[in-house]
């Protein structure tokens, strides 16, 4: 049998009579079953790498070495959190560094300490004063992050606390002639008092009401300071606080000294952050995130108290920083209370990601760099900051440091979408059905049967039907023969049959019940005059059932 | 101290700030968005009105219409940037707050960059005459500002009460989820609301520019005032905003007569804190969880 336009049929019984030429006849064109087989069995889905990439470097290590752990005072924490496991393939012990943040922090600290050496000398003054501002601002932002992130009190008045402490300490220093080291301590007291005043409403107000209220408080402070004569309304700020810098230093060492002092302040803020966020108060508050306060309260967690405690401690630290601010800049300016300062510092928090210390520091670095180093851009640099802020808010859920988690969530979503499209559907069993089927042959039979029906559907042509109509019995073309074989070997249940009502007169199509003692049912109310007509009508019924399946 | 002068001043300011407060309040209650770009919309519409008065005509109607239309346009910009992309994303209220702050930062700097820091003044819309009402001398700009603010606000509130769109907005205020279930488009309503509140900001801007000037950062203080009035009145309540505006206006008048002008903000915030401590959701605010989403 060939696939030419007009294939021929050769009588297979002619091999018994080799002396006579083989009988040949024209027959219907036929589609090879191999085509459907190949198409069905072809590997259609796109190939994706199986399993997961190993994102972590696996360190070799013996199990015994895992128990050698350095713990640092005053916590019981290890320097690095290391997970040990056996690799099931290589049967070797492996170690994974679960939390690499300490490494990054160490590298960042080394970079910050060595930074003055690599700053180009052309813009040394600008960059170093900006770096000192970065240290102070990141300290403020870390404390603010405690309030917004850990305590989830949406206070916008953190810079107001700093400003109040800076103004208060400068005023006291001018009036009483205090030494410089008194200023941060007094500032801490002022910050505590200020925090008590603005923390009081936080117990009753929630979320945005408090944010808007604190925004008002900032505006109030600004207007008061701008109008008040004691606080330097004429000079645009109150100046004259003692500086912590030794008087004998030249300009370059002064900048260097103030940079390292600001860095030390940042380390102080980091320690405060770590001791609040990583210890009891932070744990308690992580138990009571937004919208789950009621549950936490029902569990006996006094989250309001914890929030107020965090707020007060942060305010005290902010006051301390305010005192340092007064020493550093020699006073305070109403700029601390301006709406733009609130905006820019909120940009710092948001860009880095709310609720993480590294986010506060990195966001501060980015914004301070744009704001203080790229001065040549003019107002354009605020637009740049605003654009970054807008982009981060619109596209990222948790700022720059949340990108990793967001990307993984997205990737897992895409993966499962692809997995869903890869499943083939048809006459096969559904996965649940397959697991519950006792006879596993059924699964493969159904799959094969579906493929066979797909193939046979393609064999049904007008020529084949015409062939059957003209000669229901006898020698057939391959296509028709395959169809008839498939129809004949179906099960007895609901199989069509021909009932003879009266020989050579009346035939009728029935469907067998498949059960002994149950009579076949009549399929249609029609009698056929000859057996060939009945055969063909039955064939058409079966073909229709096949095409509809 | 001239009591009647102070009182008329306070009433004028209360009308203008009340307009802003109603805008802020509507945005919050129907969209769940604290629009911190309101100050930007305010300044933008002031500049729009100024440009119209220079290039088209200094007719009062033209200037006012230009201000209101620019305000609506500003509202639409904010809606497109801060509401449409993230309104169904997690952590929407905080992100929207920060997005509007970013828009405000960019927009104000763009205004500063394009128009320069010098303040512009709008033409006098209401002429230059005085009226004598029960022995109180009221200048034309104050009377005009109060009357036009009250008239336009009344029109808008009537529209909110009687029209199909107003019904949609009020449904969103009651329960945004249920509103979206019964077929009210959240994004479409967002556009209506933001255009409406933007035009309110534009109106307030044009009216306030009669007394003050148009400057890139002129919107911040009115926005803070409007916010505090909306807070006192209760976010989401129009009658509350009116009551809040009257209370704040009275406080302003009384403080500046009895104590002096520099204590106005202090007494105002003490008053706000007191009111909020007694009623955490404002005078007329709903005491249950008003908006979850």
Coordinates of C-alpha atoms in Angstrom, one line a residue, chain A residues 154 200-201 204-206 208-209 212-213 215-217 219-220 222-224 227 290-291 339-340 343-344 346 350 354 379-380 382-383 385-387 389-390 393-397, chain B residues 28 34 36 81 86 90 93-95 97-99 101-106 109-110 113 217 220-221 223-224 227 231 235 262 265-266 269 272-273 276-278 280-281 289 292:
Chain A
X154 CA 2.8 56.0 60.7
X200 CA -0.2 60.0 73.4
X201 CA -2.7 60.3 70.5
X204 CA -6.2 55.9 70.0
X205 CA -5.7 56.9 66.4
X206 CA -4.8 54.4 63.8
X208 CA -3.6 57.5 58.4
X209 CA -5.3 59.7 60.9
X212 CA -2.0 63.3 58.9
X213 CA -1.9 64.5 62.5
X215 CA 2.2 66.1 59.4
X216 CA 0.2 68.9 61.0
X217 CA 2.6 68.8 64.0
X219 CA 3.9 72.2 60.0
X220 CA 3.1 73.6 63.4
X222 CA 7.9 74.9 61.3
X223 CA 5.6 77.9 61.6
X224 CA 6.5 78.3 65.3
X227 CA 8.0 83.1 63.6
X290 CA -1.5 45.0 60.6
X291 CA -5.0 43.6 60.5
X339 CA 7.5 69.4 54.1
X340 CA 10.4 68.7 51.6
X343 CA 9.2 64.0 51.7
X344 CA 12.8 63.3 51.0
X346 CA 10.2 59.3 53.4
X350 CA 10.5 53.8 50.7
X354 CA 10.1 49.7 54.9
X379 CA 15.6 71.2 40.8
X380 CA 15.9 68.3 38.3
X382 CA 14.3 66.4 43.2
X383 CA 12.4 65.2 40.1
X385 CA 14.3 61.4 43.5
X386 CA 10.6 61.7 43.0
X387 CA 10.7 59.6 39.9
X389 CA 10.2 57.0 44.6
X390 CA 7.3 56.7 42.2
X393 CA 6.1 52.4 44.9
X394 CA 4.4 51.5 41.6
X395 CA 6.5 48.5 40.8
X396 CA 8.0 47.1 44.0
X397 CA 6.1 45.8 47.0
Chain B
X28 CA -10.4 59.0 51.0
X34 CA -5.0 59.9 50.9
X36 CA -1.1 64.2 49.3
X81 CA -0.3 57.6 38.2
X86 CA -1.9 50.0 42.2
X90 CA -1.3 44.7 48.2
X93 CA -3.2 52.8 51.1
X94 CA 0.4 53.2 52.1
X95 CA 1.7 52.9 48.6
X97 CA 0.1 57.8 50.0
X98 CA 3.7 57.6 49.1
X99 CA 3.0 57.7 45.3
X101 CA 3.8 62.3 47.9
X102 CA 6.2 61.5 45.0
X103 CA 3.9 63.1 42.5
X104 CA 3.7 66.2 44.7
X105 CA 7.5 66.3 44.9
X106 CA 8.0 65.9 41.2
X109 CA 9.7 71.0 41.5
X110 CA 8.5 71.0 37.9
X113 CA 11.6 74.8 37.3
X217 CA 4.8 75.7 46.9
X220 CA 1.3 72.9 51.0
X221 CA -0.2 75.0 53.7
X223 CA -3.4 71.2 51.9
X224 CA -2.3 70.8 55.6
X227 CA -6.3 67.7 55.9
X231 CA -9.5 65.0 60.2
X235 CA -12.7 61.6 56.8
X262 CA 1.4 83.3 66.0
X265 CA -1.5 76.8 64.6
X266 CA -0.8 75.8 68.2
X269 CA -3.5 71.4 66.7
X272 CA -7.5 68.7 66.7
X273 CA -5.7 66.5 69.1
X276 CA -9.4 63.2 67.9
X277 CA -8.7 61.9 71.4
X278 CA -12.4 62.1 72.2
X280 CA -10.8 59.0 67.0
X281 CA -12.5 59.2 63.7
X289 CA -14.0 50.1 60.7
X292 CA -10.7 48.3 55.2

